[in-house]
Structure formats: structure tokens, C-alpha cells
Tab-separated table of C-alpha atoms and ligand atoms in Angstrom:
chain	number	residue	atom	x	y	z
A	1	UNK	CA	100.119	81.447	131.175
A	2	UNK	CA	97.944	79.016	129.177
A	3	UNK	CA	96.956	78.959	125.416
A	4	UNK	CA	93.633	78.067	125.827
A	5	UNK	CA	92.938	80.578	127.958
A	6	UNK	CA	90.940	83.499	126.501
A	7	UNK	CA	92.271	87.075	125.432
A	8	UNK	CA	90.341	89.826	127.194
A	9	UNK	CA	89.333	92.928	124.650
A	10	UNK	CA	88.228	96.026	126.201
A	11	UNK	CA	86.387	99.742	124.943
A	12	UNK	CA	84.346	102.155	126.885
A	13	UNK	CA	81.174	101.035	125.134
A	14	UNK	CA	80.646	98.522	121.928
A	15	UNK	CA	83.405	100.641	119.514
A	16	UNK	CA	85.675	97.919	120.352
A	17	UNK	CA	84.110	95.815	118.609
A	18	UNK	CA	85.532	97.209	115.135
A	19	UNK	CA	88.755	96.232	116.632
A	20	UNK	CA	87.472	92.338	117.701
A	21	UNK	CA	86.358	92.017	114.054
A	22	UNK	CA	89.696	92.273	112.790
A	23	UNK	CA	91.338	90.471	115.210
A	24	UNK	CA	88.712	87.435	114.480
A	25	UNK	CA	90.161	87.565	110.821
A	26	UNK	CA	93.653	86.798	111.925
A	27	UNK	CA	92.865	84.806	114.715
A	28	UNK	CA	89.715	83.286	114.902
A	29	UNK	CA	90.363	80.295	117.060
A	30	UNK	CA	91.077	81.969	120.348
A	31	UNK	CA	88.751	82.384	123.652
A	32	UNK	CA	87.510	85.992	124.106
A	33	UNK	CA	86.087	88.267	127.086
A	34	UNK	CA	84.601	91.662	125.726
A	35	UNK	CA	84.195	93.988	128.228
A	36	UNK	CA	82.101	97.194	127.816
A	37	UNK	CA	82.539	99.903	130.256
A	38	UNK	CA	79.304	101.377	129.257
A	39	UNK	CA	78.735	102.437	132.920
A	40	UNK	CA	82.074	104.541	132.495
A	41	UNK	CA	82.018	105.956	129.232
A	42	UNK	CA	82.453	108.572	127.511
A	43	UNK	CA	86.150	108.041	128.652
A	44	UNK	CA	86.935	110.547	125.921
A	45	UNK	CA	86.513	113.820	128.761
A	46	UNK	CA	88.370	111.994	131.762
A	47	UNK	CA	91.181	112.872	133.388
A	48	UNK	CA	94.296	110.427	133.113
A	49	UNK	CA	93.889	109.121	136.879
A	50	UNK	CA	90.312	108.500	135.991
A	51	UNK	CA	90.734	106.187	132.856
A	52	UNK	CA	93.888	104.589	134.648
A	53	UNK	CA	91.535	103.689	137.526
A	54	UNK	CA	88.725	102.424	134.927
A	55	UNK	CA	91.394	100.200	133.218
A	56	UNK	CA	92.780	98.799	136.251
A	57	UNK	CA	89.754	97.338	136.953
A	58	UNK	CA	89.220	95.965	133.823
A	59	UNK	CA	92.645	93.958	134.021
A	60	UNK	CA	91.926	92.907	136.740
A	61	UNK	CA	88.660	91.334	136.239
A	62	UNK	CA	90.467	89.841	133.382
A	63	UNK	CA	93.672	88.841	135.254
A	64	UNK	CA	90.904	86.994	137.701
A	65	UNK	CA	89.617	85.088	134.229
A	66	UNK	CA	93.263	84.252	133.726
A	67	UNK	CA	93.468	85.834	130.295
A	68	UNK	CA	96.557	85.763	128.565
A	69	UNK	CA	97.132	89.015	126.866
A	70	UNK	CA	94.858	92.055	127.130
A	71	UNK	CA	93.871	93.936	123.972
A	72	UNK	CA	93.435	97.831	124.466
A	73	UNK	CA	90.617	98.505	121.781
A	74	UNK	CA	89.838	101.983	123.239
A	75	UNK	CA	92.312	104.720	121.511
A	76	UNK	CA	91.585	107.012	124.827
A	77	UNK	CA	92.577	104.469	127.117
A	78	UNK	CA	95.445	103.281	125.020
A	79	UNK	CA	96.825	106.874	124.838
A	80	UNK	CA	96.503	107.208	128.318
A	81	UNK	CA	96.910	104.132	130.603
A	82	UNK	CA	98.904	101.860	128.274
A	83	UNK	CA	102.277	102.747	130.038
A	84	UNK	CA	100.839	102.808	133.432
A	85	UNK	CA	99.296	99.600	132.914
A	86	UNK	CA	102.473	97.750	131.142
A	87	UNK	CA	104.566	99.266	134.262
A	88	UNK	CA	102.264	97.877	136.598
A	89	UNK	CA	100.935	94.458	135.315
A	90	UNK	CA	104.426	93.091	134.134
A	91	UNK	CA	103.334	89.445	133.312
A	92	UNK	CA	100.787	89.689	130.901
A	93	UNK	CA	101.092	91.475	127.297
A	94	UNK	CA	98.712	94.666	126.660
A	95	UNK	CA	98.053	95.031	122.992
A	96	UNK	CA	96.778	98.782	122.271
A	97	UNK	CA	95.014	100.640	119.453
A	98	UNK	CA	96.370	104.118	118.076
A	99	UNK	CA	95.784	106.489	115.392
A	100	UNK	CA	96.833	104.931	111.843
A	101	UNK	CA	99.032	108.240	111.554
A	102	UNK	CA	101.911	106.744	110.763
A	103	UNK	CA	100.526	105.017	107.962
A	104	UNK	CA	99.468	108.381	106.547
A	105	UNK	CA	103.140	109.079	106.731
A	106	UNK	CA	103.792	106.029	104.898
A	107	UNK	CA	101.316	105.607	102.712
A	108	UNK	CA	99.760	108.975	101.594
A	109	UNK	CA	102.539	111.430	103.063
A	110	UNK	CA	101.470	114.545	100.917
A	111	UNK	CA	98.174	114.700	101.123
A	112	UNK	CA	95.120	116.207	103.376
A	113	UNK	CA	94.481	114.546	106.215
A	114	UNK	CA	91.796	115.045	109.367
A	115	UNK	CA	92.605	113.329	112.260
A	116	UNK	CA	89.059	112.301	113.956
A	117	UNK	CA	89.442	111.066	117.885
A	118	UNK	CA	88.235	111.624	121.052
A	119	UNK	CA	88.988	114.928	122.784
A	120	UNK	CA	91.390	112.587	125.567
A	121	UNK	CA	93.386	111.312	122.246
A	122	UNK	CA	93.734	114.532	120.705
A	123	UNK	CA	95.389	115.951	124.061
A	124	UNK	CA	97.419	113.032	125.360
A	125	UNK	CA	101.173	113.041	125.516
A	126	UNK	CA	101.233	109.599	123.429
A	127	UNK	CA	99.254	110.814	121.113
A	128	UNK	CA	101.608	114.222	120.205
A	129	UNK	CA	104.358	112.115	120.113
A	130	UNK	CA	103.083	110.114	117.236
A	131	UNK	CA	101.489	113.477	115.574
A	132	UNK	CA	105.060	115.240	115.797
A	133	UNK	CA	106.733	112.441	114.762
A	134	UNK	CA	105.060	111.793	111.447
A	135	UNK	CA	103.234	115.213	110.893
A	136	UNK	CA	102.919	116.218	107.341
A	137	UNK	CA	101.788	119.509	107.498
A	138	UNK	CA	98.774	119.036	105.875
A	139	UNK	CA	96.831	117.605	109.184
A	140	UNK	CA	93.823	118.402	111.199
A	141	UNK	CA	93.021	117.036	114.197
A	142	UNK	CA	89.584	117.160	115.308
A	143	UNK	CA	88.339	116.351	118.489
A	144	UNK	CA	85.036	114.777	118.393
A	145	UNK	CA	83.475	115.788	121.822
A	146	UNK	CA	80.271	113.415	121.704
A	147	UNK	CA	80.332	111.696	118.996
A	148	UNK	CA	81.289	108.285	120.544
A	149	UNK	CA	78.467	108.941	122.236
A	150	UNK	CA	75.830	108.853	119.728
A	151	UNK	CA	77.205	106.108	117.820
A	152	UNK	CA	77.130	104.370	120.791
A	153	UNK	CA	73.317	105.072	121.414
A	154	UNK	CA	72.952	103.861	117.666
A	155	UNK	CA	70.752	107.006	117.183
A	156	UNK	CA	71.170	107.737	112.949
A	157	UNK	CA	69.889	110.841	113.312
A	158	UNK	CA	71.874	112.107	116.021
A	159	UNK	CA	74.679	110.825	113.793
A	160	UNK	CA	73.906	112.560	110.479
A	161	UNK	CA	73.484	115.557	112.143
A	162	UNK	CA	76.558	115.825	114.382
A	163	UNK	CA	78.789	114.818	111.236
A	164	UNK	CA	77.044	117.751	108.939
A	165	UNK	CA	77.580	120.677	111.540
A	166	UNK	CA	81.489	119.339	112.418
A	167	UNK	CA	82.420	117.792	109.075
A	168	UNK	CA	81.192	119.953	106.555
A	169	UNK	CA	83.721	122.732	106.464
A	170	UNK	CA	86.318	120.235	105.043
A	171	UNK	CA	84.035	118.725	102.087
A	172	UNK	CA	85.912	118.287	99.360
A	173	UNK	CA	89.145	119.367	100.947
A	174	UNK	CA	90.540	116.331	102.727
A	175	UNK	CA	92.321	113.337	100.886
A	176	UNK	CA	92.605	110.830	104.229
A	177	UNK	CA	90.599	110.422	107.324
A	178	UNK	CA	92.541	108.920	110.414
A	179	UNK	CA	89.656	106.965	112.846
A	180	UNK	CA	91.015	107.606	115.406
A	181	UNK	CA	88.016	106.475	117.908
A	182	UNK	CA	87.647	102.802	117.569
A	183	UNK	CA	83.600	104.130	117.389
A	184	UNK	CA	84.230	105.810	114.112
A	185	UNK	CA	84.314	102.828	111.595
A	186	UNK	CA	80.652	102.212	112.634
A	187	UNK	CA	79.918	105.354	110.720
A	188	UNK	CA	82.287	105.287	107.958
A	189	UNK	CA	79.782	106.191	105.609
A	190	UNK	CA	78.089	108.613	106.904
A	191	UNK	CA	81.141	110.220	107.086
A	192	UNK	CA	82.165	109.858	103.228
A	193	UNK	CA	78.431	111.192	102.887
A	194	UNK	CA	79.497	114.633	104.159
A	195	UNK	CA	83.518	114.812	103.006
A	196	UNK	CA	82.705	113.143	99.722
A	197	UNK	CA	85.475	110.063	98.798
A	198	UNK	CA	87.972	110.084	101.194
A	199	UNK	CA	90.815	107.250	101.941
A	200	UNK	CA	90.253	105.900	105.531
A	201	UNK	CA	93.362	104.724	108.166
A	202	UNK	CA	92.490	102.247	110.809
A	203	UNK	CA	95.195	101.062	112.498
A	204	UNK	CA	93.125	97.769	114.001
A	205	UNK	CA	94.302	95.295	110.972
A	206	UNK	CA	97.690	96.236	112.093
A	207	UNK	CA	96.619	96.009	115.783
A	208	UNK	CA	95.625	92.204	115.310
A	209	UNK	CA	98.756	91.142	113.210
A	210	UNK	CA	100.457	92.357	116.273
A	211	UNK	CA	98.998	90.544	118.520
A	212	UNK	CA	99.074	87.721	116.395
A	213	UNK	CA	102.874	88.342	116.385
A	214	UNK	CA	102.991	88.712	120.321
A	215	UNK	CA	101.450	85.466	120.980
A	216	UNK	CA	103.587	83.449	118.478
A	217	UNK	CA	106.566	84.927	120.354
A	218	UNK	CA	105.039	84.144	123.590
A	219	UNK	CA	104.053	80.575	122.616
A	220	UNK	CA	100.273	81.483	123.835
A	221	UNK	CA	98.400	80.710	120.140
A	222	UNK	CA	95.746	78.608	120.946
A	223	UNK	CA	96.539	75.249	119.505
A	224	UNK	CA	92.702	73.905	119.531
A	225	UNK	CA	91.868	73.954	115.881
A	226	UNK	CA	88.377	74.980	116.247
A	227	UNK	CA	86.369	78.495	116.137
A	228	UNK	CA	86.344	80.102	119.835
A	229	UNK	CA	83.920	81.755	121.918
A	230	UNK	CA	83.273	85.154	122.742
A	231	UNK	CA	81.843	86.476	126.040
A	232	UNK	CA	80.545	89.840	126.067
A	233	UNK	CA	80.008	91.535	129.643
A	234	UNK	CA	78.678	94.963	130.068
A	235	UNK	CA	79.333	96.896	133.077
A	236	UNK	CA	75.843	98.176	133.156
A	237	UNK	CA	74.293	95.374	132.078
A	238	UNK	CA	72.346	96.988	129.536
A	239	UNK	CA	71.060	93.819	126.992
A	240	UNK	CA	69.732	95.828	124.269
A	241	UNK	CA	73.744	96.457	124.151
A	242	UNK	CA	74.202	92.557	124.105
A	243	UNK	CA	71.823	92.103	121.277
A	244	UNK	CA	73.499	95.029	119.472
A	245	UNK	CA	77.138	93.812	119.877
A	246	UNK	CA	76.303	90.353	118.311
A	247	UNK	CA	74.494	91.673	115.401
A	248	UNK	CA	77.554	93.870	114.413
A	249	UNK	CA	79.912	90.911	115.269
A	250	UNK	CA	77.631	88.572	112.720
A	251	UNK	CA	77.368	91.345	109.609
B	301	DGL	N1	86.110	104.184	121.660
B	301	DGL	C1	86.930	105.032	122.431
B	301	DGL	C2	88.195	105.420	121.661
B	301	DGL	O1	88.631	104.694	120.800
B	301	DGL	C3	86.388	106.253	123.101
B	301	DGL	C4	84.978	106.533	123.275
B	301	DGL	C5	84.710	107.351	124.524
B	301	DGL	O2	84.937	108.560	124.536
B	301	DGL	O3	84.286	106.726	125.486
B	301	DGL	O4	88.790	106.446	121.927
């Protein structure tokens, strides 16, 4: 493996991209392939053979670009197919995004907390183990059936209204919001517009430390000194998508 090659990033749609912006903070020198399986997505109602099919072919468009570590930035995917894929691509790292839940256990242990993710999260076996692990008692997890959706589509709207019929049972109730959709910090404030001020847990600045950490220990930092490039392919090809990734990416 080669440190100038590029680290591949992947989401079902442009949510990922909340994850790519904090990796660029740590590491803003390195090569990067975006992919956006906007063809595929939602991935958030698939079965587990479906999204391990989807990522396989992701790594392996990315194994054919010779990338040198793969970052997960899809919490669905990561909760499902992480294992799979670590068993079955054993020479390259995979780097994946989960629920900051733990650092509600760390950070803000007694206090109320809604978990927002996709309905695949919410249900996965990686994803219990984490809740069961850390619960506090004073959790709600919320599947957000569409919502990636609609944030993908970029349709305000759509947005404010989706978050006023789900979210506004727990106004004024709820301390700490978990994002648990790498979608959701696109629409962070719509979100405190409904709950009122809430405390939000990401766990992508942690995500991009540890890959930071992975490719110091892997000797795969690339040692050009200059910024790096990043290529952003959608699997349906949809430009306006383009446009709207490298807007977000420039803000
Ligand atoms: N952005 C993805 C996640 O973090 C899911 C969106 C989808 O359902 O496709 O879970």
C-alpha cells in the first residue's frame, strides 16, 4: 500500500459528506474518492445481504483505485457490513461511523437523550450492543424512516415538516441529541428549531482522529505537504448532486 494513494469515503447519498468535512480538518493533505450510492439509497430499509452487496461493490471499485484505507461514512452500512467487510477484505483498513452514544455515557451520562438514525441502525445487532452497553435509562431511539431522504433531495420544506410531526412530542424534554445518520448534521438546526437548545453527539471528529491514528500506525500518511484532491463519483450520475456536494464541502 502507498501513501499517496487516495482514501476512498463512502454514504448512500451526499450525508457523508459531514463526515469528509471533519476528516479534512485533521487531515487535509490526503487524496480522496467520494462515492455516492445515490442509485442505492435509502440504505436505511435494506436488508443486511442487501447493504453488504452495495458495499462490496463500493470496495471494490475503490480497491481497483488502489485506495489505502476505506472510510465507512454511512452509520447503516457501518452497523451492518463493517464486520463482513473487515472479514473479507483483510488488507486494507475500514474506518466506520457510529452513534456518539458512548460519549453520552461519558460526557452527559444523566441526562435525556434521543437517539436519531436510520430505521437499519436502530435495529442492527452492532448497534444494540453499543445501546446496552452504555444505556442510561433516559434514551430514545427514534428511527427516522425518510428523513435521509429529504435531506438528501435538499427539499426545506419537506424538512421542516417531517421534523415538526416526529420531533415535537419531545420539545423541551430532551437534554442530548445523538446524529446518528451521517444526513442529520445537515439539518442541525432545524432540529434545535423544534426541540429548543439541545447538546448534539457526532461521533465523526472522533471518526477522523481515528483514522488519523490508523494511518500513522500503518505508515500510510501522505507525506506530500500540499492540500489534496477530492473526486466525487455518483452512482447515478446525477450533477445537480455534484454541484451540491462541493458547495457544502466549500461553506
Ligand atoms: N447516511 C446514512 C446513515 O448514516 C443513511 C441514509 C440512508 O438511509 O440511505 O445511516
Amino acid at each position: 500500500m502507498n501513501k499517496n494513494e487516495a482514501i476512498g469515503i463512502f454514504d448512500s447519498g451526499i450525508g457523508g459528506i459531514t463526515v469528509l468535512r471533519e476528516i479534512l480538518e485533521v487531515l487535509p493533505n490526503e487524496n480522496y474518492i467520494y462515492y455516492s450510492d445515490s442509485k442505492n439509497n435509502p440504505y436505511g430499509d435494506k436488508s443486511d445481504d442487501q447493504i453488504n452487496e452495495l458495499c462490496e461493490n463500493i470496495v471494490n471499485l475503490f480497491i481497483e483505485q488502489k485506495c489505502k484505507a476505506i472510510v465507512i461514512a454511512c452509520n447503516t452500512a457501518g452497523a451492518k457490513s463493517v464486520q463482513y467487510l473487515r472479514e473479507k477484505y483483510t488488507n486494507i483498513p475500514f474506518i466506520a461511523i457510529e452513534p456518539a452514544y458512548k460519549m453520552v455515557h461519558d460526557y452527559a451520562y444523566n441526562e435525556s437523550t434521543l437517539v436519531l438514525a436510520t430505521k437499519g441502525t436502530i435495529e442492527s445487532e452492532k448497534f444494540n450492543l453499543l445501546y446496552h452497553t452504555y444505556d442510561n435509562h433516559k434514551t430514545i431511539l427514534l428511527p427516522c424512516i425518510g428523513l435521509a431522504d429529504i435531506i438528501e433531495e435538499g427539499n426545506e420544506d419537506k424538512i421542516k415538516t417531517y421534523l415538526k410531526e416526529h420531533l415535537e412530542p419531545y420539545r423541551g424534554k430532551i437534554k442530548n441529541v445523538v446524529l446518528g445518520c451521517t444526513h442529520y448534521p445537515l439539518i442541525q438546526e432545524e432540529i434545535q428549531e423544534v426541540l429548543g437548545q439541545v447538546t448534539f453527539f457526532n461521533g465523526a471528529p472522533y471518526l477522523a482522529k481515528h483514522l488519523q491514528e490508523v494511518l500513522e500506525e500503518k505508515n500510510l500518511i501522505n507525506s506530500k505537504g500540499i492540500k489534496g484532491t477530492i473526486q466525487f463519483i455518483d452512482s447515478s450520475n446525477d450533477e445537480q448532486k455534484k454541484k451540491r456536494f462541493f458547495e457544502i464541502i466549500k461553506e
